[in-house]
Coordinates of C-alpha atoms in Angstrom, one line a residue:
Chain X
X1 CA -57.5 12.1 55.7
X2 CA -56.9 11.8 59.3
X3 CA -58.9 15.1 60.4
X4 CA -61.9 13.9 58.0
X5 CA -61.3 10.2 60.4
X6 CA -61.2 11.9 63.5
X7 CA -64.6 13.3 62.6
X8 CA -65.9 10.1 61.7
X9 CA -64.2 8.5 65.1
X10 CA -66.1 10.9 67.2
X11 CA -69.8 9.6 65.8
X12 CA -68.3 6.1 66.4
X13 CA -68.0 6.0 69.4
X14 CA -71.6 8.2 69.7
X15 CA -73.1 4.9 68.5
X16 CA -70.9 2.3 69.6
X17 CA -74.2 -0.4 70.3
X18 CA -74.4 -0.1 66.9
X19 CA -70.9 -0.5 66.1
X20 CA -70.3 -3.2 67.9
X21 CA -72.9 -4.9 66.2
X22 CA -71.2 -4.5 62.8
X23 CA -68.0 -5.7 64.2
X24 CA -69.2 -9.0 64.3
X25 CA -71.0 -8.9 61.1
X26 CA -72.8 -7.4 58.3
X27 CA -76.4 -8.0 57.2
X28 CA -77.1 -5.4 54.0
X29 CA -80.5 -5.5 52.9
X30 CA -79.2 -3.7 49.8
X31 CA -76.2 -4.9 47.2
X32 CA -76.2 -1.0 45.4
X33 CA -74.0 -0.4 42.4
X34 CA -73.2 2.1 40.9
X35 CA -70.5 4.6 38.9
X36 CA -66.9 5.3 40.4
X37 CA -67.8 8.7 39.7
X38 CA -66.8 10.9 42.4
X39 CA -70.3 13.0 42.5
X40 CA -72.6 9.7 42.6
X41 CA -71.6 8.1 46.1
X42 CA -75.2 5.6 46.8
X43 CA -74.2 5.9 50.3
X44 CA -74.3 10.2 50.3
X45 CA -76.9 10.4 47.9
X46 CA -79.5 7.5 49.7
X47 CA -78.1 8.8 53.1
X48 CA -77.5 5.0 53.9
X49 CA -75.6 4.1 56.6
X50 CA -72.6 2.1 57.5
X51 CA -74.0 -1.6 57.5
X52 CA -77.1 -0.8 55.3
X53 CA -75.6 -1.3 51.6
X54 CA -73.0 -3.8 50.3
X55 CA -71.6 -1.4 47.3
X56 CA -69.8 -2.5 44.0
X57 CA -69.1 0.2 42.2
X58 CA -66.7 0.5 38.1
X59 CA -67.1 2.7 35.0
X60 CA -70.9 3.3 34.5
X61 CA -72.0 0.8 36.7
X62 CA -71.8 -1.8 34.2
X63 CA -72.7 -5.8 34.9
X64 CA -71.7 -8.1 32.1
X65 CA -73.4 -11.4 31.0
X66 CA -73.0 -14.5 32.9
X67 CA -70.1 -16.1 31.0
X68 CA -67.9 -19.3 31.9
X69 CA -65.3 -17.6 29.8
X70 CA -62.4 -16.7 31.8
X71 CA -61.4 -13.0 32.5
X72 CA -61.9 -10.6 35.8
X73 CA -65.2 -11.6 37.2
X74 CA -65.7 -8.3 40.5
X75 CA -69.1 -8.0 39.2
X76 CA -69.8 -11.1 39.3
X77 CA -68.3 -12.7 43.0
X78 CA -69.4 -9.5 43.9
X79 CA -73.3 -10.3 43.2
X80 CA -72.6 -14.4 44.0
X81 CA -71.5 -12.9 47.4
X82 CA -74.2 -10.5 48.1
X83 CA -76.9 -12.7 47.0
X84 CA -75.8 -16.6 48.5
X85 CA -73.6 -15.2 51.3
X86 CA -75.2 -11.8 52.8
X87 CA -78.8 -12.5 52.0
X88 CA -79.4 -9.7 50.4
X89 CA -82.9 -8.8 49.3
X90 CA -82.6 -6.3 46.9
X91 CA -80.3 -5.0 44.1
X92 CA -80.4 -1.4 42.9
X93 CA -78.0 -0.6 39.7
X94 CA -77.4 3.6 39.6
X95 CA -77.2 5.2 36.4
X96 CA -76.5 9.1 36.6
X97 CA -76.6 12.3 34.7
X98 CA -73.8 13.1 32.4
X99 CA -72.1 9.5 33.0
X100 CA -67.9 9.8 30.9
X101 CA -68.1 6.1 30.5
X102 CA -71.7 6.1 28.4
X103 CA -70.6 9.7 26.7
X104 CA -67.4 7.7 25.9
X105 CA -69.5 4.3 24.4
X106 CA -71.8 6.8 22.9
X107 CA -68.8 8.5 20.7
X108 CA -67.3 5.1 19.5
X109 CA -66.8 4.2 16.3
X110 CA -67.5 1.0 15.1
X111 CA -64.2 0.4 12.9
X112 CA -62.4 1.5 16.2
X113 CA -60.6 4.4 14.4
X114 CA -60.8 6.8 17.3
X115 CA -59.6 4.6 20.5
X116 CA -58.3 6.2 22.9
X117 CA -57.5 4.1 25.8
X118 CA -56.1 1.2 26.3
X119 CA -59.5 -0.3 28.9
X120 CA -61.2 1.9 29.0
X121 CA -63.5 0.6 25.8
X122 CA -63.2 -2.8 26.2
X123 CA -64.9 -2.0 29.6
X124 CA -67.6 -0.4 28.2
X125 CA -68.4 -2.3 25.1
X126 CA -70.2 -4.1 27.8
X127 CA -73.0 -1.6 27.3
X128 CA -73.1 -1.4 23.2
X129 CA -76.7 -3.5 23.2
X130 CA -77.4 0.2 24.8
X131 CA -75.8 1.9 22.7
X132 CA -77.7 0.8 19.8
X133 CA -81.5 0.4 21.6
X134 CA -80.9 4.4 22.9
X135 CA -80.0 5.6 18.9
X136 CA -82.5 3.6 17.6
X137 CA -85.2 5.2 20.0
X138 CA -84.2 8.7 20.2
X139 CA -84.8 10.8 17.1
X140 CA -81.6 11.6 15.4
X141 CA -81.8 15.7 15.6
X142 CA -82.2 15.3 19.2
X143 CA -80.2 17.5 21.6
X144 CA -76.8 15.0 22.5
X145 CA -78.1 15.2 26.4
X146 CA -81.3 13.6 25.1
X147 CA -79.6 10.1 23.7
X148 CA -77.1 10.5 26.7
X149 CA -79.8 10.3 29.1
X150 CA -81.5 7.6 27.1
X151 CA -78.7 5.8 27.0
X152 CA -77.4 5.5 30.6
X153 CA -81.5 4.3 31.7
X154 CA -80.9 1.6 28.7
X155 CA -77.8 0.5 29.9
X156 CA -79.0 0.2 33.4
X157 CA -81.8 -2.2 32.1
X158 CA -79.3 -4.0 30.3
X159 CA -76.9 -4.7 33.4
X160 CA -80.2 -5.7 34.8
X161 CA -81.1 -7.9 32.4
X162 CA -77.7 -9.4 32.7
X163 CA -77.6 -9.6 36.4
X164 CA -80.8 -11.9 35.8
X165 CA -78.7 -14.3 33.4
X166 CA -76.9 -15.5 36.7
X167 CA -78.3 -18.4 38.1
X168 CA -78.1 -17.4 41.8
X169 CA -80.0 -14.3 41.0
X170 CA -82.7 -16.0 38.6
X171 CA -83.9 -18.0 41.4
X172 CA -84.1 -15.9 44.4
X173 CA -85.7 -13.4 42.0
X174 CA -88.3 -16.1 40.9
X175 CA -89.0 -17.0 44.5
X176 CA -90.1 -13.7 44.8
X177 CA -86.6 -13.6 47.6
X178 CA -84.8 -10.7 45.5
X179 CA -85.8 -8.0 43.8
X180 CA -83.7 -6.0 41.1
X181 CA -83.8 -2.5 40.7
X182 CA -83.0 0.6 38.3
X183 CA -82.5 4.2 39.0
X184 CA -81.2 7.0 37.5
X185 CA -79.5 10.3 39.8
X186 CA -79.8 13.2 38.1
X187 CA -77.8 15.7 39.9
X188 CA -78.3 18.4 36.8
X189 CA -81.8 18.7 37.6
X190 CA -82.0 16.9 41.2
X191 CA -83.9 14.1 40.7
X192 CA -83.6 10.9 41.8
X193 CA -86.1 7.9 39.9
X194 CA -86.3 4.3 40.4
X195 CA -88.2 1.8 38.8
X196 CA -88.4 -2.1 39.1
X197 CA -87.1 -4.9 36.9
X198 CA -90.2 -7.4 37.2
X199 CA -89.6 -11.6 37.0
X200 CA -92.8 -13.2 37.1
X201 CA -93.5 -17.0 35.7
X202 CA -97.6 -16.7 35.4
X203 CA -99.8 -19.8 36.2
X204 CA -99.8 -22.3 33.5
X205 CA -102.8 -22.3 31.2
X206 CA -104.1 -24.9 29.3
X207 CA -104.6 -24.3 25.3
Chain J
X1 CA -40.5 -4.9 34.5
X2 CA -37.3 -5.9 34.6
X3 CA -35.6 -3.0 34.2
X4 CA -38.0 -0.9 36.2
X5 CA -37.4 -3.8 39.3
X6 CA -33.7 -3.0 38.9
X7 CA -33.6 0.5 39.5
X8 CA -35.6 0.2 42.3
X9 CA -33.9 -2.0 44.5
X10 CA -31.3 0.8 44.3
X11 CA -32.1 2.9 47.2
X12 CA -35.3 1.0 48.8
X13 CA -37.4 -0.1 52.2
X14 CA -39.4 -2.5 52.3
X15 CA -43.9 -2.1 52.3
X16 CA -45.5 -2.8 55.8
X17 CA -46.5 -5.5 55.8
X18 CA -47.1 -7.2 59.4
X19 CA -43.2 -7.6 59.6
X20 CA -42.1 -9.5 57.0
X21 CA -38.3 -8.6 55.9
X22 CA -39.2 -8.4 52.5
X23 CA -42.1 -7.9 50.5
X24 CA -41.4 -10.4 46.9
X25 CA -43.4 -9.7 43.8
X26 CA -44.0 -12.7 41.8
X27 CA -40.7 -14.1 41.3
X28 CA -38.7 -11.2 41.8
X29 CA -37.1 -9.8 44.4
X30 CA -38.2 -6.3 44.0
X31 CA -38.5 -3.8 47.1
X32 CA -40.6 -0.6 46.6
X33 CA -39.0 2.1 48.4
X34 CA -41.2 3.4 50.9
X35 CA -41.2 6.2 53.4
X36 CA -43.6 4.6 55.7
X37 CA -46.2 7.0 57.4
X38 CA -48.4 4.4 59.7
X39 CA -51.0 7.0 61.8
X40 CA -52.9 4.8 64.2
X41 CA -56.0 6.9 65.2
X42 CA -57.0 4.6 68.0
X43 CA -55.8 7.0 70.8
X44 CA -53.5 5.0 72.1
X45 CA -50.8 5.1 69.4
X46 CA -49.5 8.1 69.0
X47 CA -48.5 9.3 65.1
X48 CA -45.5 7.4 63.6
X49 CA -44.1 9.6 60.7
X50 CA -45.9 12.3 59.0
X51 CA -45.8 12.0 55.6
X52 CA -45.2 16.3 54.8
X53 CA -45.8 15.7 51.2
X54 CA -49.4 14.3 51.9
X55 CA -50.3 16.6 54.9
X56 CA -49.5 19.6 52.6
X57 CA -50.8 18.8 49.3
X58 CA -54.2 17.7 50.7
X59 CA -55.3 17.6 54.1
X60 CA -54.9 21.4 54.6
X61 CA -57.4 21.4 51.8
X62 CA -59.4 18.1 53.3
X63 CA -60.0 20.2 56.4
X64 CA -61.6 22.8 55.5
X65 CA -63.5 20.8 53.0
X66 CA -64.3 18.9 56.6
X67 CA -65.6 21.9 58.5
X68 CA -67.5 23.2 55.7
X69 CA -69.4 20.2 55.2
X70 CA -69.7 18.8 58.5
X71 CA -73.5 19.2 58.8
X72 CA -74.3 18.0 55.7
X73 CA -73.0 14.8 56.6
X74 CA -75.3 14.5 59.6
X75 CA -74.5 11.8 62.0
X76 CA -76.4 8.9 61.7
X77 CA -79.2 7.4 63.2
X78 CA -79.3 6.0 66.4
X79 CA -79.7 2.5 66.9
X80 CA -83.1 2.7 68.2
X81 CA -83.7 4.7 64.9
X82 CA -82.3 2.4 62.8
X83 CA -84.0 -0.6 64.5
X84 CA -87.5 1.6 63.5
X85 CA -86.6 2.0 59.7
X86 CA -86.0 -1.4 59.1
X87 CA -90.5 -2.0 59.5
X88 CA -90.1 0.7 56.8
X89 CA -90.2 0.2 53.2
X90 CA -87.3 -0.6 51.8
X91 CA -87.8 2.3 49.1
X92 CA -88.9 4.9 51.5
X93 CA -86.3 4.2 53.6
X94 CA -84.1 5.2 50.2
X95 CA -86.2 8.1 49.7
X96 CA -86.2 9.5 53.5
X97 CA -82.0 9.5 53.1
X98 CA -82.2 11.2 49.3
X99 CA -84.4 13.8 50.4
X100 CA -82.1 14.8 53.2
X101 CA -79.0 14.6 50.9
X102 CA -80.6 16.6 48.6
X103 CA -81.4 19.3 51.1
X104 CA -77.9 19.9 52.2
X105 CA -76.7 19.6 48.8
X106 CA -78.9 22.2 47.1
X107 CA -77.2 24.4 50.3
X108 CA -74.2 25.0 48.1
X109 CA -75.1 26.2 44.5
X110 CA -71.7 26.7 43.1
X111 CA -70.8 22.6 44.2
X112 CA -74.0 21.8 42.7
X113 CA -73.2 23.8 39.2
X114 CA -69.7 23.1 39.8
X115 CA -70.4 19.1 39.8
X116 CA -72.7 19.1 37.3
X117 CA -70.1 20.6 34.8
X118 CA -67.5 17.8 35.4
X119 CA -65.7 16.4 38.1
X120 CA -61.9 17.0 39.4
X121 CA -61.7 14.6 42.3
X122 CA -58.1 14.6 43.8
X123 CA -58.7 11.0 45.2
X124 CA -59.2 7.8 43.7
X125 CA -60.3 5.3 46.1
X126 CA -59.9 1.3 46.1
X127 CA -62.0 -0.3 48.1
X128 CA -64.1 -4.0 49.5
X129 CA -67.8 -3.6 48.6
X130 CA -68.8 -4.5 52.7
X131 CA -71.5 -2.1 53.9
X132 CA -69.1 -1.5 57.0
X133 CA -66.7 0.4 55.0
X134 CA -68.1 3.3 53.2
X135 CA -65.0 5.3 52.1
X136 CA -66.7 8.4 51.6
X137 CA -68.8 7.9 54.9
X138 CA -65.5 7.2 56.8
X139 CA -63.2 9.7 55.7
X140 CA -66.3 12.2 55.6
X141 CA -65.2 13.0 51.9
X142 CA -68.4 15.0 50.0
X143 CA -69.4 14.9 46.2
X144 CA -66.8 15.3 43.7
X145 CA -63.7 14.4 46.3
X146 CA -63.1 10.9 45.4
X147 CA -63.6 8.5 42.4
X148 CA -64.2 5.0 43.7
X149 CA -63.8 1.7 43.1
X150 CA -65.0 -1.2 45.3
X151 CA -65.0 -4.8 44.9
X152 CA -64.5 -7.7 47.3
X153 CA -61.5 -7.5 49.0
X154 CA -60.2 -4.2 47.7
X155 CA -58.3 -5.9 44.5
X156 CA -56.2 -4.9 42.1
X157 CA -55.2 -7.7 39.4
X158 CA -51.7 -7.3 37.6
X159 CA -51.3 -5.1 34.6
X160 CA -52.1 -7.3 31.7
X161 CA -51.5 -6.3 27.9
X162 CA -54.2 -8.6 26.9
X163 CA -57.7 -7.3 27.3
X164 CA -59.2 -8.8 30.4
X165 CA -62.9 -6.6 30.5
X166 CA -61.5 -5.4 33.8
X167 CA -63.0 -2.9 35.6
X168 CA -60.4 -1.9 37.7
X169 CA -57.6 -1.5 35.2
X170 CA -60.6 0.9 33.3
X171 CA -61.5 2.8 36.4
X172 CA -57.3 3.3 36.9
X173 CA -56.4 4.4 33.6
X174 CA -59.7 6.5 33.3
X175 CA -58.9 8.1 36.9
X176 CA -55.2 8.6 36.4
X177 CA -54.8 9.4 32.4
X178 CA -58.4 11.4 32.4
X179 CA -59.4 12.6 35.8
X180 CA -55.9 13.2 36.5
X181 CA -56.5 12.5 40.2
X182 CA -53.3 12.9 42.7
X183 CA -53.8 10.5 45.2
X184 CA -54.5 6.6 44.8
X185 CA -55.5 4.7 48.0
X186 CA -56.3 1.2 48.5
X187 CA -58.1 0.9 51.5
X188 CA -58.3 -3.0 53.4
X189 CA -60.3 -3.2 56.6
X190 CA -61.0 -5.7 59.4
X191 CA -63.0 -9.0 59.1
X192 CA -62.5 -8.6 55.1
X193 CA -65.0 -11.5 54.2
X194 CA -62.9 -11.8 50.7
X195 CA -59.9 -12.2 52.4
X196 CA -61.0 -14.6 54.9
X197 CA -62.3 -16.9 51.6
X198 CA -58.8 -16.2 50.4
X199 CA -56.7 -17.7 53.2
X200 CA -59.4 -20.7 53.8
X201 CA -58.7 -21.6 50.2
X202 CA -57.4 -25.6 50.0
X203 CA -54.4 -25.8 47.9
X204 CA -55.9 -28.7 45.6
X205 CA -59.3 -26.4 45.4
X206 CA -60.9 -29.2 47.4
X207 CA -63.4 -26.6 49.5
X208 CA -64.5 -24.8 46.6
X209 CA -67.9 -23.1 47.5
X210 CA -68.6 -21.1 45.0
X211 CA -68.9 -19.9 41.1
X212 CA -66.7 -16.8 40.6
X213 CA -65.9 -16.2 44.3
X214 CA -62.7 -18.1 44.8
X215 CA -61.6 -17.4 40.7
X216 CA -61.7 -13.5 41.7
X217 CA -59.9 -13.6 45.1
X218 CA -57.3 -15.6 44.0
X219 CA -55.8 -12.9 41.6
X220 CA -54.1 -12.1 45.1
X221 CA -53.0 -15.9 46.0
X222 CA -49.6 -14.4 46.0
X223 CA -50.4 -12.2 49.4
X224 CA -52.1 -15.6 51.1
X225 CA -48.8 -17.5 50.3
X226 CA -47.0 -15.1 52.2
X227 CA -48.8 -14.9 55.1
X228 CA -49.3 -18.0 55.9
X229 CA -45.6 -18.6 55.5
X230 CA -44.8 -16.0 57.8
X231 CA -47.4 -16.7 60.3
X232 CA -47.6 -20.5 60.4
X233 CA -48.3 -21.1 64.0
X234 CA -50.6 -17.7 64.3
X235 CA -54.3 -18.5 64.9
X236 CA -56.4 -18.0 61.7
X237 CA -58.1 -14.9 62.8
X238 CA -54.3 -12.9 63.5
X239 CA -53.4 -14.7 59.6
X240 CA -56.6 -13.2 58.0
X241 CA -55.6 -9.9 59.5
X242 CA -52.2 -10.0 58.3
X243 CA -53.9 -11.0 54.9
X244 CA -56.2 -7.8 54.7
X245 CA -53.1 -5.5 55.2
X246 CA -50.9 -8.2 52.7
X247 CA -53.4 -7.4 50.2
X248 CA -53.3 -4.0 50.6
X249 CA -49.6 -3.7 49.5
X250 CA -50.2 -6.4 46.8
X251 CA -52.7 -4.4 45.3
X252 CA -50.8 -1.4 45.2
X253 CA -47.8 -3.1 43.8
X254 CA -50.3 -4.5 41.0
X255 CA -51.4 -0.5 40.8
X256 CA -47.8 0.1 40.1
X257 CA -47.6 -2.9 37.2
X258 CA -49.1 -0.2 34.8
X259 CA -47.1 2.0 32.7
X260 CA -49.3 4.7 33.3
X261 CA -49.3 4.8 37.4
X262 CA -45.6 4.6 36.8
X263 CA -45.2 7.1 34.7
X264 CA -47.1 9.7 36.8
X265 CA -45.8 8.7 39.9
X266 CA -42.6 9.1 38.3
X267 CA -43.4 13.1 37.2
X268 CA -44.8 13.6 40.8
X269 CA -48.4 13.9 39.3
X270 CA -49.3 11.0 41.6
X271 CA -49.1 9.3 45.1
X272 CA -49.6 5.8 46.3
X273 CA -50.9 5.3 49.6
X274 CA -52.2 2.0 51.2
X275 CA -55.1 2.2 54.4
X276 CA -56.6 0.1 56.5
X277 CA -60.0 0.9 58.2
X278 CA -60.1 -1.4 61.6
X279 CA -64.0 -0.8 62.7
X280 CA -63.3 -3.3 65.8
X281 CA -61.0 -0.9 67.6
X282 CA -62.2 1.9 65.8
X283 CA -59.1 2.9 64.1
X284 CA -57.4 3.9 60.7
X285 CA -53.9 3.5 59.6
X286 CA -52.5 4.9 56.3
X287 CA -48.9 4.7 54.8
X288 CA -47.4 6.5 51.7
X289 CA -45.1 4.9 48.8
X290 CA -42.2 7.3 47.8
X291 CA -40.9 6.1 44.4
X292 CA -38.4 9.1 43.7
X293 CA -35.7 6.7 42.6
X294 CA -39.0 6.4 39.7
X295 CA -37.6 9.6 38.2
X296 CA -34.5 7.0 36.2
X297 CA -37.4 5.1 34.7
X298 CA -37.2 7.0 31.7
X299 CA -33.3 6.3 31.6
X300 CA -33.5 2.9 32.3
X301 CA -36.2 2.5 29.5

């Protein structure tokens, strides 16, 4: 680690306006998340620099309902944060090519009989909506990759969708303040698409 | 717990942690034994300890991984630069940085194959979500090096039998059981906006300001307490940066609250290591636990 700092230590001081800057404080335009997995970094991939992106990232970039429930909220003080506290003015969720956590929900079985962790599920049951939209839509002798695929995008929407159920996000969104974004990194074939989540409440119209 | 607790206080030192004689985990009195390897990179300092196991296992390898990838992590814009992109769009600005990733990254055709096999990262990463503190951007670590987690203020709640939906006790169990990485590092770093919520925290809950904000941070109340027992008369700035380094060792003593971290640390499969990224005087500190009295858990179990 402390060859790989020295590096980085030589290019701070190369830019130390902008440095200083930081120091003082951040101003994202981007909240970015996306998978822990190690070959899906937002900031490597988008070439984003230090002070550009506030990043949350957990297995398969997952975003659960709004929920008074109690129970580990990251994603969610993570969002509240970015969205009332930074400013931000747009989301982005990353979904990537040949993602373990959707292969994992993917390979489930609904009476539980082949568990294999002991969090590793429970975390991401929060996609299963997904689950079941992607095998409804893509035909059953499909190649695996095909529902894989299918089911990462789908289970980008839904954390989109479920980033919407906050109330904090609704309204900037509505304002036309914050907008959400999906993507999908596919590093098989090196491709990288995005696509809008749109929020729109249309004039009123009389019957 | 109880038993594991006990045969650690055998032979043990305390965690760094600005000072403080003792480092207490909930209601015990439980010292991890440490061999403490503080490298201040600020030019100034000079090394502490080296920590040999560390150096050899992985920064041999880190090096080279360094020199070979050097240019595709070009140095970033300049200020006047950045000033530029930000009349950009938003998306093109995305685009302009994927198209340059991509272009290094295609460079190397057995990483790209290599990666889109599967991944062996050696690291896992803990870190805060603040743009500031990139982990792979400040420790110049490429695709496939580290598997990381970030959420506000670099957190790691307590081992819990009960099912919590938590995405750090997921990403742990999937890195260390599954990925099989060797190193875990929770990495703090200055002006921790998380941990400044943390320490401003009223007692009776008073101040409350937000939804899910003060619910998440206080997972690590335990690491405010102490600080601002320690520190009493220190100004609140000096507190908050005793705080970021506090939570740093609390979260890699909740780390340690699974069976599974134990149990690998235990076999030498895995290493604890805390870090703290200061981006105000531009410098990095790291320290290493040492657990081998770990290898009686078995015994004592």
């Amino acid at each position: 680690m402390r060859k790989a700092f020295e590096e980085f230590k030589a290019y701070f001081k190369k830019e130390k306006e902008l440095f200083d800057a930081l120091a003082q404080s951040q101003h994202p335009k981007w909240m970015i998340i996306a998978c822990s997995d190690s070959r899906v970094d937002p900031a490597l991939v988008l070439g984003l620099e230090l002070g550009e992106a506030f990043i949350l990232r957990n297995i398969a970039s997952l975003i659960p309902p709004h929920s008074k429930q109690s129970g580990h909220k990251s994603g969610a003080s993570a969002i509240e944060y970015a969205v009332e506290h930074l400013k931000v003015e747009h989301i982005m969720i990353v979904g990537h090519s040949r993602c373990g956590g959707i292969k994992a929900l993917l390979e489930m079985k609904e009476d539980g009989s082949n568990r294999f962790s002991e969090y590793i599920e429970d975390w991401i049951q929060i996609a299963q909506p997904a689950s079941e939209i992607a095998k409804a839509k893509v035909p059953h002798d499909s190649p695996f990759e095909e529902l894989w695929t299918c089911c990462v995008k789908e289970s980008v929407n839904l954390s989109l969708r479920n980033c919407m159920s906050y109330p904090f996000v609704k309204i900037p969104m509505e304002k036309g303040l914050l907008t959400l974004h999906g993507a999908y990194f596919d590093f098989v074939n090196g491709a990288f698409d995005v696509w809008k989540l749109k929020c729109k409440i249309d004039e009123h119209q009389s019957l | 717990m109880a038993a594991l607790a006990n045969s650690l206080s055998l032979s043990c030192f305390d965690l760094p942690s600005s000072g403080a004689a003792s480092f207490g985990a909930h209601s015990q009195t439980a010292r991890l034994p440490m061999q403490v390897s503080a490298q201040a990179f600020d030019g100034q300092k000079k090394t502490v300890v080296d920590n040999n196991a560390f150096k050899d296992k992985t920064l041999e390898g880190l090096n080279s991984l360094s020199i070979h990838n050097a240019e595709s992590r070009t140095p970033a814009a300049s200020v006047s630069a950045v000033a530029t992109e930000v009349q950009t769009s938003p998306l093109e600005r995305l685009k302009t940085g994927y198209l340059k990733f991509k272009e290094n990254y295609v460079k190397d055709q057995n990483l790209v194959s290599s990666l889109a096999e599967g991944q062996a990262p050696p690291y896992m990463i803990i870190a805060c979500c603040d743009s500031r503190v990139d982990p792979c951007t400040v420790l110049n670590l490429p695709p496939g090096e580290a598997f990381v987690l970030r959420n506000i203020g670099n957190m790691v709640p307590v081992y819990s039998a009960q099912s919590a939906c938590s995405s750090a006790a997921s990403a742990i169990e999937y890195a260390v059981l599954h990925l099989k990485v060797k190193h875990l590092v929770v990495m703090g770093h200055s002006r921790c906006g998380a941990v400044k919520a943390l320490m401003g925290i009223e007692d009776d809950g008073s101040n409350r300001f937000s939804e899910f904000i003060e619910d998440w941070v206080l997972i690590l109340k335990n690491a405010s307490k102490k600080v601002k027992s320690i520190h009493k008369v220190a100004p609140f700035a000096e507190q908050c940066t005793a705080c970021e380094k506090e939570v740093v060792n609390a979260s890699l003593w909740n780390c340690l609250s699974y069976p599974f971290v134990r149990e690998k640390m235990a076999s030498g499969d895995l290493t604890l290591h805390g870090g703290y990224y200061d981006f105000v005087s531009n410098a990095f500190e790291s320290w290493t636990l040492d657990l081998s009295c770990l290898n009686d858990v078995d015994k004592v179990q």
